[in-house]
PDB file of C-alpha atoms in Angstrom:
ATOM      1  CA  MET A   1       3.012  29.828 -12.496  1.00  0.00           C
ATOM      2  CA  MET A   2       5.761  27.234 -12.695  1.00  0.00           C
ATOM      3  CA  MET A   3       4.903  24.246 -14.890  1.00  0.00           C
ATOM      4  CA  ILE A   4       6.025  20.763 -13.874  1.00  0.00           C
ATOM      5  CA  THR A   5       6.725  18.318 -16.674  1.00  0.00           C
ATOM      6  CA  ARG A   6       5.886  14.601 -16.427  1.00  0.00           C
ATOM      7  CA  LYS A   7       9.615  13.806 -16.358  1.00  0.00           C
ATOM      8  CA  THR A   8      10.185  16.210 -13.466  1.00  0.00           C
ATOM      9  CA  ALA A   9       7.203  14.788 -11.584  1.00  0.00           C
ATOM     10  CA  LEU A  10       8.514  11.252 -11.948  1.00  0.00           C
ATOM     11  CA  LEU A  11      11.960  12.277 -10.744  1.00  0.00           C
ATOM     12  CA  MET A  12      10.394  13.957  -7.705  1.00  0.00           C
ATOM     13  CA  MET A  13       8.341  10.843  -6.989  1.00  0.00           C
ATOM     14  CA  SER A  14      11.412   8.649  -7.274  1.00  0.00           C
ATOM     15  CA  ALA A  15      13.386  10.853  -4.906  1.00  0.00           C
ATOM     16  CA  CYS A  16      10.595  10.719  -2.362  1.00  0.00           C
ATOM     17  CA  LEU A  17      10.325   6.988  -2.564  1.00  0.00           C
ATOM     18  CA  THR A  18      14.011   6.613  -1.860  1.00  0.00           C
ATOM     19  CA  ALA A  19      13.777   8.980   1.076  1.00  0.00           C
ATOM     20  CA  ALA A  20      10.670   7.458   2.544  1.00  0.00           C
ATOM     21  CA  LEU A  21      11.245   3.729   2.377  1.00  0.00           C
ATOM     22  CA  ALA A  22       9.296   3.674   5.495  1.00  0.00           C
ATOM     23  CA  GLY A  23       5.663   3.021   5.131  1.00  0.00           C
ATOM     24  CA  CYS A  24       3.134   3.579   2.451  1.00  0.00           C
ATOM     25  CA  GLY A  25      -0.170   3.051   3.951  1.00  0.00           C
ATOM     26  CA  GLN A  26      -1.574   3.476   7.323  1.00  0.00           C
ATOM     27  CA  LYS A  27      -5.060   4.387   8.344  1.00  0.00           C
ATOM     28  CA  GLU A  28      -5.433   5.318  11.914  1.00  0.00           C
ATOM     29  CA  SER A  29      -3.394   4.639  14.853  1.00  0.00           C
ATOM     30  CA  GLY A  30      -2.811   7.964  16.363  1.00  0.00           C
ATOM     31  CA  SER A  31       0.874   7.344  15.893  1.00  0.00           C
ATOM     32  CA  SER A  32       3.197  10.199  15.182  1.00  0.00           C
ATOM     33  CA  ALA A  33       4.535  10.873  11.756  1.00  0.00           C
ATOM     34  CA  ALA A  34       7.359   9.566   9.691  1.00  0.00           C
ATOM     35  CA  PRO A  35       9.279  11.747   7.256  1.00  0.00           C
ATOM     36  CA  ALA A  36       7.279  12.865   4.281  1.00  0.00           C
ATOM     37  CA  ALA A  37       7.411  11.023   1.028  1.00  0.00           C
ATOM     38  CA  THR A  38       6.122  11.093  -2.496  1.00  0.00           C
ATOM     39  CA  PRO A  39       4.608   8.148  -4.269  1.00  0.00           C
ATOM     40  CA  ALA A  40       7.988   6.672  -4.708  1.00  0.00           C
ATOM     41  CA  ALA A  41       9.194   7.554  -1.302  1.00  0.00           C
ATOM     42  CA  SER A  42       6.052   6.192   0.149  1.00  0.00           C
ATOM     43  CA  ALA A  43       6.529   3.096  -1.728  1.00  0.00           C
ATOM     44  CA  ALA A  44       9.444   2.433   0.386  1.00  0.00           C
ATOM     45  CA  ALA A  45       7.829   4.089   3.217  1.00  0.00           C
ATOM     46  CA  SER A  46       3.805   4.583   2.828  1.00  0.00           C
ATOM     47  CA  PRO A  47      -0.051   4.411   1.413  1.00  0.00           C
ATOM     48  CA  VAL A  48      -0.155   3.980   0.268  1.00  0.00           C
ATOM     49  CA  SER A  49      -1.178   3.590   1.820  1.00  0.00           C
ATOM     50  CA  THR A  50      -0.921   2.364   0.917  1.00  0.00           C
ATOM     51  CA  ALA A  51       1.923   3.929   2.613  1.00  0.00           C
ATOM     52  CA  SER A  52       3.504   4.409   0.478  1.00  0.00           C
ATOM     53  CA  PRO A  53       5.424   4.708  -3.453  1.00  0.00           C
ATOM     54  CA  ALA A  54       2.917   6.405  -5.482  1.00  0.00           C
ATOM     55  CA  ALA A  55       2.286   3.703  -3.146  1.00  0.00           C
ATOM     56  CA  SER A  56       0.864   2.892  -0.386  1.00  0.00           C
ATOM     57  CA  PRO A  57      -0.138   3.500  -2.231  1.00  0.00           C
ATOM     58  CA  ALA A  58       0.712   4.089   1.245  1.00  0.00           C
ATOM     59  CA  ALA A  59       3.253   7.019   2.043  1.00  0.00           C
ATOM     60  CA  ALA A  60       5.934   7.734   4.446  1.00  0.00           C
ATOM     61  CA  GLY A  61       5.243  10.936   6.165  1.00  0.00           C
ATOM     62  CA  SER A  62       4.624  14.474   5.299  1.00  0.00           C
ATOM     63  CA  HIS A  63       7.752  16.488   4.838  1.00  0.00           C
ATOM     64  CA  GLY A  64       8.234  17.378   8.480  1.00  0.00           C
ATOM     65  CA  ALA A  65       4.560  17.746   9.343  1.00  0.00           C
ATOM     66  CA  HIS A  66       3.276  15.334  11.952  1.00  0.00           C
ATOM     67  CA  TRP A  67       0.187  13.508  10.783  1.00  0.00           C
ATOM     68  CA  SER A  68      -1.901  10.765  12.281  1.00  0.00           C
ATOM     69  CA  TYR A  69      -5.231   9.042  11.859  1.00  0.00           C
ATOM     70  CA  THR A  70      -7.138  10.934  14.540  1.00  0.00           C
ATOM     71  CA  GLY A  71      -8.075  14.428  15.673  1.00  0.00           C
ATOM     72  CA  ASP A  72      -6.541  17.611  14.314  1.00  0.00           C
ATOM     73  CA  THR A  73      -3.806  15.698  12.465  1.00  0.00           C
ATOM     74  CA  GLY A  74      -6.127  13.019  11.087  1.00  0.00           C
ATOM     75  CA  PRO A  75      -7.089  12.311   7.442  1.00  0.00           C
ATOM     76  CA  SER A  76      -9.585  15.163   7.150  1.00  0.00           C
ATOM     77  CA  HIS A  77      -6.771  17.621   7.979  1.00  0.00           C
ATOM     78  CA  TRP A  78      -3.882  16.164   5.972  1.00  0.00           C
ATOM     79  CA  GLY A  79      -4.446  18.603   3.135  1.00  0.00           C
ATOM     80  CA  GLU A  80      -3.989  21.523   5.531  1.00  0.00           C
ATOM     81  CA  MET A  81      -0.594  20.336   6.755  1.00  0.00           C
ATOM     82  CA  GLY A  82       1.603  21.984   4.154  1.00  0.00           C
ATOM     83  CA  ALA A  83       1.358  22.739   0.441  1.00  0.00           C
ATOM     84  CA  GLU A  84       3.076  19.446  -0.374  1.00  0.00           C
ATOM     85  CA  ASN A  85       0.010  17.646   0.978  1.00  0.00           C
ATOM     86  CA  ALA A  86      -2.546  19.544  -1.104  1.00  0.00           C
ATOM     87  CA  ALA A  87      -3.444  16.408  -3.068  1.00  0.00           C
ATOM     88  CA  CYS A  88      -4.829  14.861   0.133  1.00  0.00           C
ATOM     89  CA  ALA A  89      -7.661  17.408  -0.064  1.00  0.00           C
ATOM     90  CA  ASN A  90      -7.812  18.380  -3.732  1.00  0.00           C
ATOM     91  CA  GLY A  91      -6.608  15.312  -5.614  1.00  0.00           C
ATOM     92  CA  THR A  92      -8.849  13.786  -8.260  1.00  0.00           C
ATOM     93  CA  GLU A  93      -7.376  10.259  -8.121  1.00  0.00           C
ATOM     94  CA  GLN A  94      -7.131   9.465  -4.429  1.00  0.00           C
ATOM     95  CA  SER A  95      -6.887   6.107  -2.674  1.00  0.00           C
ATOM     96  CA  PRO A  96      -8.250   3.978  -1.135  1.00  0.00           C
ATOM     97  CA  ILE A  97     -11.676   3.489  -2.718  1.00  0.00           C
ATOM     98  CA  ASP A  98     -14.793   1.410  -2.206  1.00  0.00           C
ATOM     99  CA  ILE A  99     -14.875  -1.097  -5.077  1.00  0.00           C
ATOM    100  CA  ASP A 100     -18.391  -1.787  -6.305  1.00  0.00           C
ATOM    101  CA  LEU A 101     -18.031  -5.333  -7.607  1.00  0.00           C
ATOM    102  CA  ALA A 102     -21.048  -5.066  -9.903  1.00  0.00           C
ATOM    103  CA  LYS A 103     -19.806  -1.863 -11.529  1.00  0.00           C
ATOM    104  CA  ALA A 104     -16.219  -2.936 -12.181  1.00  0.00           C
ATOM    105  CA  LYS A 105     -15.659  -2.942 -15.938  1.00  0.00           C
ATOM    106  CA  VAL A 106     -14.491  -6.243 -17.402  1.00  0.00           C
ATOM    107  CA  ASN A 107     -11.577  -5.493 -19.723  1.00  0.00           C
ATOM    108  CA  GLN A 108     -10.963  -8.348 -22.131  1.00  0.00           C
ATOM    109  CA  THR A 109      -7.558  -6.932 -23.067  1.00  0.00           C
ATOM    110  CA  LEU A 110      -6.151  -6.904 -19.529  1.00  0.00           C
ATOM    111  CA  GLU A 111      -3.321  -9.341 -19.132  1.00  0.00           C
ATOM    112  CA  ASP A 112      -3.244 -11.382 -15.942  1.00  0.00           C
ATOM    113  CA  ILE A 113      -0.829  -9.900 -13.445  1.00  0.00           C
ATOM    114  CA  GLN A 114       2.393 -11.828 -13.028  1.00  0.00           C
ATOM    115  CA  THR A 115       4.424 -11.990  -9.844  1.00  0.00           C
ATOM    116  CA  VAL A 116       7.991 -13.229  -9.938  1.00  0.00           C
ATOM    117  CA  TYR A 117       8.458 -13.585  -6.203  1.00  0.00           C
ATOM    118  CA  LYS A 118      10.985 -15.613  -4.260  1.00  0.00           C
ATOM    119  CA  PRO A 119      11.829 -16.020  -0.560  1.00  0.00           C
ATOM    120  CA  THR A 120      13.626 -12.772   0.285  1.00  0.00           C
ATOM    121  CA  ALA A 121      15.479 -11.171   3.192  1.00  0.00           C
ATOM    122  CA  PHE A 122      13.741  -8.211   4.833  1.00  0.00           C
ATOM    123  CA  THR A 123      14.346  -5.654   7.556  1.00  0.00           C
ATOM    124  CA  VAL A 124      11.286  -4.798   9.650  1.00  0.00           C
ATOM    125  CA  VAL A 125      10.696  -1.233  10.843  1.00  0.00           C
ATOM    126  CA  ASN A 126       8.003   0.609  12.769  1.00  0.00           C
ATOM    127  CA  ASN A 127       7.724   4.019  11.098  1.00  0.00           C
ATOM    128  CA  GLY A 128       5.175   5.349  13.556  1.00  0.00           C
ATOM    129  CA  HIS A 129       2.294   4.678  11.163  1.00  0.00           C
ATOM    130  CA  THR A 130       2.624   0.995  10.317  1.00  0.00           C
ATOM    131  CA  VAL A 131       4.901  -2.030  10.428  1.00  0.00           C
ATOM    132  CA  GLN A 132       6.889  -2.165   7.210  1.00  0.00           C
ATOM    133  CA  ALA A 133       9.265  -4.737   5.755  1.00  0.00           C
ATOM    134  CA  ASN A 134      12.002  -3.319   3.502  1.00  0.00           C
ATOM    135  CA  ALA A 135      13.403  -5.659   0.864  1.00  0.00           C
ATOM    136  CA  ALA A 136      17.123  -6.418   0.903  1.00  0.00           C
ATOM    137  CA  ASP A 137      17.210  -6.482  -2.899  1.00  0.00           C
ATOM    138  CA  SER A 138      15.057  -5.627  -5.915  1.00  0.00           C
ATOM    139  CA  SER A 139      14.772  -9.095  -7.411  1.00  0.00           C
ATOM    140  CA  ASN A 140      11.013  -9.509  -6.853  1.00  0.00           C
ATOM    141  CA  VAL A 141       8.913  -8.345  -9.772  1.00  0.00           C
ATOM    142  CA  LEU A 142       5.282  -7.436 -10.401  1.00  0.00           C
ATOM    143  CA  ARG A 143       4.523  -7.458 -14.135  1.00  0.00           C
ATOM    144  CA  ILE A 144       1.501  -5.449 -15.281  1.00  0.00           C
ATOM    145  CA  GLN A 145       0.592  -4.940 -18.921  1.00  0.00           C
ATOM    146  CA  GLY A 146       4.146  -5.635 -20.030  1.00  0.00           C
ATOM    147  CA  LYS A 147       5.815  -3.355 -17.462  1.00  0.00           C
ATOM    148  CA  ASP A 148       8.045  -4.637 -14.676  1.00  0.00           C
ATOM    149  CA  TYR A 149       7.917  -3.091 -11.206  1.00  0.00           C
ATOM    150  CA  ASN A 150      10.384  -4.154  -8.503  1.00  0.00           C
ATOM    151  CA  LEU A 151       9.273  -4.724  -4.927  1.00  0.00           C
ATOM    152  CA  VAL A 152      10.568  -2.085  -2.515  1.00  0.00           C
ATOM    153  CA  GLN A 153       8.625  -2.850   0.644  1.00  0.00           C
ATOM    154  CA  PHE A 154       5.390  -4.170   2.074  1.00  0.00           C
ATOM    155  CA  HIS A 155       3.314  -2.947   4.995  1.00  0.00           C
ATOM    156  CA  PHE A 156      -0.064  -3.382   6.671  1.00  0.00           C
ATOM    157  CA  HIS A 157      -3.281  -1.514   7.481  1.00  0.00           C
ATOM    158  CA  LEU A 158      -5.963  -2.294  10.030  1.00  0.00           C
ATOM    159  CA  PRO A 159      -8.754  -2.453   9.046  1.00  0.00           C
ATOM    160  CA  SER A 160      -8.392  -2.781   5.269  1.00  0.00           C
ATOM    161  CA  GLU A 161      -8.219   0.534   3.449  1.00  0.00           C
ATOM    162  CA  HIS A 162     -10.038  -0.651   0.337  1.00  0.00           C
ATOM    163  CA  GLU A 163     -13.583  -1.861   0.681  1.00  0.00           C
ATOM    164  CA  PHE A 164     -15.686  -4.223  -1.421  1.00  0.00           C
ATOM    165  CA  ASN A 165     -19.312  -3.135  -1.689  1.00  0.00           C
ATOM    166  CA  GLY A 166     -18.918  -0.965   1.385  1.00  0.00           C
ATOM    167  CA  LYS A 167     -17.377  -3.678   3.550  1.00  0.00           C
ATOM    168  CA  SER A 168     -13.829  -3.799   4.858  1.00  0.00           C
ATOM    169  CA  PHE A 169     -11.646  -6.760   5.796  1.00  0.00           C
ATOM    170  CA  ASP A 170      -9.721  -7.295   9.036  1.00  0.00           C
ATOM    171  CA  MET A 171      -6.467  -6.013   7.513  1.00  0.00           C
ATOM    172  CA  GLU A 172      -4.834  -5.175   4.195  1.00  0.00           C
ATOM    173  CA  LEU A 173      -1.354  -5.907   2.913  1.00  0.00           C
ATOM    174  CA  HIS A 174       0.264  -3.434   0.502  1.00  0.00           C
ATOM    175  CA  LEU A 175       3.198  -4.621  -1.601  1.00  0.00           C
ATOM    176  CA  VAL A 176       4.835  -1.505  -3.013  1.00  0.00           C
ATOM    177  CA  HIS A 177       6.740  -1.671  -6.287  1.00  0.00           C
ATOM    178  CA  LYS A 178       8.655   0.829  -8.404  1.00  0.00           C
ATOM    179  CA  ASN A 179       9.900   0.631 -11.987  1.00  0.00           C
ATOM    180  CA  ALA A 180      12.997   2.062 -13.643  1.00  0.00           C
ATOM    181  CA  ALA A 181      11.128   5.273 -14.499  1.00  0.00           C
ATOM    182  CA  GLY A 182      10.224   5.849 -10.851  1.00  0.00           C
ATOM    183  CA  GLU A 183       6.560   4.937 -11.358  1.00  0.00           C
ATOM    184  CA  LEU A 184       4.800   3.143  -8.528  1.00  0.00           C
ATOM    185  CA  ALA A 185       2.531   0.110  -8.551  1.00  0.00           C
ATOM    186  CA  VAL A 186       0.912  -1.253  -5.408  1.00  0.00           C
ATOM    187  CA  LEU A 187      -0.553  -4.721  -5.023  1.00  0.00           C
ATOM    188  CA  GLY A 188      -3.261  -4.825  -2.348  1.00  0.00           C
ATOM    189  CA  VAL A 189      -4.173  -8.087  -0.623  1.00  0.00           C
ATOM    190  CA  MET A 190      -7.105  -8.392   1.770  1.00  0.00           C
ATOM    191  CA  LEU A 191      -6.436 -10.244   5.014  1.00  0.00           C
ATOM    192  CA  LYS A 192      -9.139 -12.015   6.990  1.00  0.00           C
ATOM    193  CA  GLY A 193      -9.207 -13.928  10.266  1.00  0.00           C
ATOM    194  CA  GLY A 194      -8.541 -17.649   9.920  1.00  0.00           C
ATOM    195  CA  LYS A 195      -5.509 -19.866  10.157  1.00  0.00           C
ATOM    196  CA  GLU A 196      -2.095 -18.519  11.130  1.00  0.00           C
ATOM    197  CA  GLN A 197      -0.013 -17.105   8.287  1.00  0.00           C
ATOM    198  CA  ALA A 198       3.265 -18.961   8.731  1.00  0.00           C
ATOM    199  CA  ALA A 199       5.095 -16.729   6.239  1.00  0.00           C
ATOM    200  CA  LEU A 200       4.636 -13.827   8.669  1.00  0.00           C
ATOM    201  CA  ALA A 201       5.468 -15.689  11.876  1.00  0.00           C
ATOM    202  CA  GLU A 202       9.005 -14.349  12.391  1.00  0.00           C
ATOM    203  CA  LEU A 203       8.083 -10.863  11.225  1.00  0.00           C
ATOM    204  CA  TRP A 204       5.194 -10.766  13.714  1.00  0.00           C
ATOM    205  CA  SER A 205       7.425 -11.956  16.539  1.00  0.00           C
ATOM    206  CA  LYS A 206       9.909  -9.151  15.839  1.00  0.00           C
ATOM    207  CA  MET A 207       7.618  -6.188  15.113  1.00  0.00           C
ATOM    208  CA  PRO A 208       9.167  -3.183  16.899  1.00  0.00           C
ATOM    209  CA  ALA A 209       6.781  -2.091  19.638  1.00  0.00           C
ATOM    210  CA  GLY A 210       7.665   1.570  19.144  1.00  0.00           C
ATOM    211  CA  GLU A 211       8.917   3.751  16.329  1.00  0.00           C
ATOM    212  CA  ASN A 212      12.167   2.267  15.095  1.00  0.00           C
ATOM    213  CA  MET A 213      13.522   3.152  11.665  1.00  0.00           C
ATOM    214  CA  GLU A 214      16.757   1.183  12.075  1.00  0.00           C
ATOM    215  CA  GLY A 215      14.664  -1.923  12.077  1.00  0.00           C
ATOM    216  CA  VAL A 216      15.234  -5.569  12.802  1.00  0.00           C
ATOM    217  CA  LYS A 217      16.733  -7.910  10.235  1.00  0.00           C
ATOM    218  CA  LEU A 218      14.777 -11.125   9.875  1.00  0.00           C
ATOM    219  CA  GLU A 219      16.842 -14.294  10.154  1.00  0.00           C
ATOM    220  CA  LYS A 220      14.726 -16.219   7.669  1.00  0.00           C
ATOM    221  CA  PRO A 221      13.632 -15.077   4.207  1.00  0.00           C
ATOM    222  CA  VAL A 222       9.953 -14.250   3.777  1.00  0.00           C
ATOM    223  CA  ASP A 223       8.059 -16.485   1.348  1.00  0.00           C
ATOM    224  CA  LEU A 224       6.291 -13.753  -0.598  1.00  0.00           C
ATOM    225  CA  ALA A 225       4.318 -16.163  -2.776  1.00  0.00           C
ATOM    226  CA  ALA A 226       2.610 -17.493   0.369  1.00  0.00           C
ATOM    227  CA  LEU A 227       1.179 -14.014   0.984  1.00  0.00           C
ATOM    228  CA  LEU A 228      -0.870 -14.140  -2.216  1.00  0.00           C
ATOM    229  CA  PRO A 229      -4.104 -16.047  -2.902  1.00  0.00           C
ATOM    230  CA  ALA A 230      -4.158 -18.822  -5.493  1.00  0.00           C
ATOM    231  CA  ASP A 231      -6.828 -16.950  -7.459  1.00  0.00           C
ATOM    232  CA  LYS A 232      -5.343 -13.631  -8.548  1.00  0.00           C
ATOM    233  CA  ALA A 233      -8.461 -12.092 -10.100  1.00  0.00           C
ATOM    234  CA  SER A 234      -7.997  -8.377  -9.577  1.00  0.00           C
ATOM    235  CA  PHE A 235      -9.402  -4.868  -9.746  1.00  0.00           C
ATOM    236  CA  ARG A 236      -7.265  -2.116 -11.230  1.00  0.00           C
ATOM    237  CA  TYR A 237      -7.475   1.654 -11.127  1.00  0.00           C
ATOM    238  CA  ASN A 238      -5.360   4.800 -11.043  1.00  0.00           C
ATOM    239  CA  GLY A 239      -4.920   6.161  -7.550  1.00  0.00           C
ATOM    240  CA  SER A 240      -2.551   7.625  -5.001  1.00  0.00           C
ATOM    241  CA  LEU A 241      -0.564   7.013  -1.889  1.00  0.00           C
ATOM    242  CA  THR A 242      -2.920   6.477   1.030  1.00  0.00           C
ATOM    243  CA  THR A 243      -0.829   8.614   3.367  1.00  0.00           C
ATOM    244  CA  PRO A 244       0.592  12.151   3.092  1.00  0.00           C
ATOM    245  CA  PRO A 245       1.570  13.562   0.668  1.00  0.00           C
ATOM    246  CA  CYS A 246      -1.163  11.507  -1.100  1.00  0.00           C
ATOM    247  CA  SER A 247       0.786  11.698  -4.370  1.00  0.00           C
ATOM    248  CA  GLN A 248      -1.102  10.451  -7.405  1.00  0.00           C
ATOM    249  CA  SER A 249      -0.083   8.460 -10.507  1.00  0.00           C
ATOM    250  CA  VAL A 250      -0.023   5.222  -8.534  1.00  0.00           C
ATOM    251  CA  LYS A 251      -1.099   2.095 -10.393  1.00  0.00           C
ATOM    252  CA  TRP A 252      -3.286   0.054  -8.045  1.00  0.00           C
ATOM    253  CA  THR A 253      -4.051  -3.655  -8.344  1.00  0.00           C
ATOM    254  CA  VAL A 254      -6.333  -5.028  -5.619  1.00  0.00           C
ATOM    255  CA  LEU A 255      -6.808  -8.784  -5.453  1.00  0.00           C
ATOM    256  CA  GLU A 256     -10.357  -9.955  -4.852  1.00  0.00           C
ATOM    257  CA  GLN A 257      -9.618 -13.120  -2.903  1.00  0.00           C
ATOM    258  CA  PRO A 258      -8.374 -12.624   0.684  1.00  0.00           C
ATOM    259  CA  VAL A 259      -5.567 -14.435   2.478  1.00  0.00           C
ATOM    260  CA  GLU A 260      -5.941 -15.733   6.016  1.00  0.00           C
ATOM    261  CA  VAL A 261      -4.076 -14.585   9.113  1.00  0.00           C
ATOM    262  CA  SER A 262      -4.882 -15.762  12.600  1.00  0.00           C
ATOM    263  CA  PRO A 263      -6.986 -13.771  15.088  1.00  0.00           C
ATOM    264  CA  ALA A 264      -3.885 -13.682  17.315  1.00  0.00           C
ATOM    265  CA  GLN A 265      -1.846 -12.088  14.505  1.00  0.00           C
ATOM    266  CA  ILE A 266      -4.560  -9.509  13.910  1.00  0.00           C
ATOM    267  CA  GLU A 267      -4.724  -8.625  17.605  1.00  0.00           C
ATOM    268  CA  ALA A 268      -0.941  -8.357  17.894  1.00  0.00           C
ATOM    269  CA  PHE A 269      -0.949  -5.749  15.126  1.00  0.00           C
ATOM    270  CA  ARG A 270      -3.975  -3.992  16.620  1.00  0.00           C
ATOM    271  CA  LYS A 271      -2.071  -3.456  19.877  1.00  0.00           C
ATOM    272  CA  LEU A 272       0.461  -1.389  17.928  1.00  0.00           C
ATOM    273  CA  PHE A 273      -1.926   0.290  15.479  1.00  0.00           C
ATOM    274  CA  PRO A 274      -5.592   0.183  16.544  1.00  0.00           C
ATOM    275  CA  ASN A 275      -6.650   1.865  13.312  1.00  0.00           C
ATOM    276  CA  ASN A 276      -4.234   2.946  10.612  1.00  0.00           C
ATOM    277  CA  ALA A 277      -6.509   3.103   7.575  1.00  0.00           C
ATOM    278  CA  ARG A 278      -7.434   6.165   5.570  1.00  0.00           C
ATOM    279  CA  PRO A 279     -11.187   6.404   4.830  1.00  0.00           C
ATOM    280  CA  VAL A 280     -12.272   5.555   1.287  1.00  0.00           C
ATOM    281  CA  GLN A 281     -12.122   8.403  -1.218  1.00  0.00           C
ATOM    282  CA  GLU A 282     -14.517   9.463  -3.963  1.00  0.00           C
ATOM    283  CA  LEU A 283     -14.074   7.769  -7.321  1.00  0.00           C
ATOM    284  CA  LYS A 284     -14.571  11.086  -9.174  1.00  0.00           C
ATOM    285  CA  GLY A 285     -15.281   9.600 -12.571  1.00  0.00           C
ATOM    286  CA  ARG A 286     -12.546   6.990 -12.549  1.00  0.00           C
ATOM    287  CA  THR A 287     -13.157   3.537 -13.984  1.00  0.00           C
ATOM    288  CA  VAL A 288     -12.300   0.425 -12.002  1.00  0.00           C
ATOM    289  CA  GLU A 289     -11.380  -2.395 -14.370  1.00  0.00           C
ATOM    290  CA  THR A 290     -11.250  -6.089 -13.631  1.00  0.00           C
ATOM    291  CA  ASP A 291      -9.693  -9.122 -15.270  1.00  0.00           C
ATOM    292  CA  LYS A 292     -12.304 -11.294 -13.596  1.00  0.00           C
ATOM    293  CA  ASP A 293     -14.634 -13.309 -15.863  1.00  0.00           C
ATOM    294  CA  LYS A 294     -12.921 -12.061 -19.006  1.00  0.00           C
TER     295      LYS A 294
END
């Protein structure tokens, strides 16, 4: 049996991320597949989920295999669609999860997450599984426990992939980051119906209606800070991309407080992807930590 070292695994993840910069997460939409990607590839592409870099948690696609969110190519069959997707069925740290707020462990040593975000140029693509915005540069940083992760892309799921106490939100935003070692970190933000999200106005007006990997360059920079809630209390756990190949070793941070988007924005996305969210996965002994109330 061939043994894979941690260094080799990280290099593979990084290669995938580069190849898949096209959509980490996506739950269900019946859309056809994008090229397969590993956590890193997904980051630019998946998740996951969550899209996905070990993200997106979202992932890009599945190495040539066409996957979707319904029927014979839906989530319950992803693990059957090639050996590279085995983690989708057999993984022990899969995403998304249902976060039990009462059982989240308060960790007094957790440092607050830090985001060094600025208005940034993006290109918007439709990878067949979600709408994804690819960053023009790597200047935006998510700092977790002293490690810096650079933003690669962000994408959306409808409904939310993560749940709180068994309940989902209207949508979920996954911001996929990657560090110099090729490790992925995904920041999940819940989206709920309310006032229009001005920071997404141009992006929403230019979402490709069909699969389009060349994408559309936005004329105005996206104000990333506006996509985050003022209260950044979070839940953290070790997980995976939320799309094939469901690669693990993804560091997930899910913010508790949601951000508003308008009902019209939600419906516009729903017309493209009626359901692109992977069902929640078993926790399998993992601990969900929180910096809330520490």
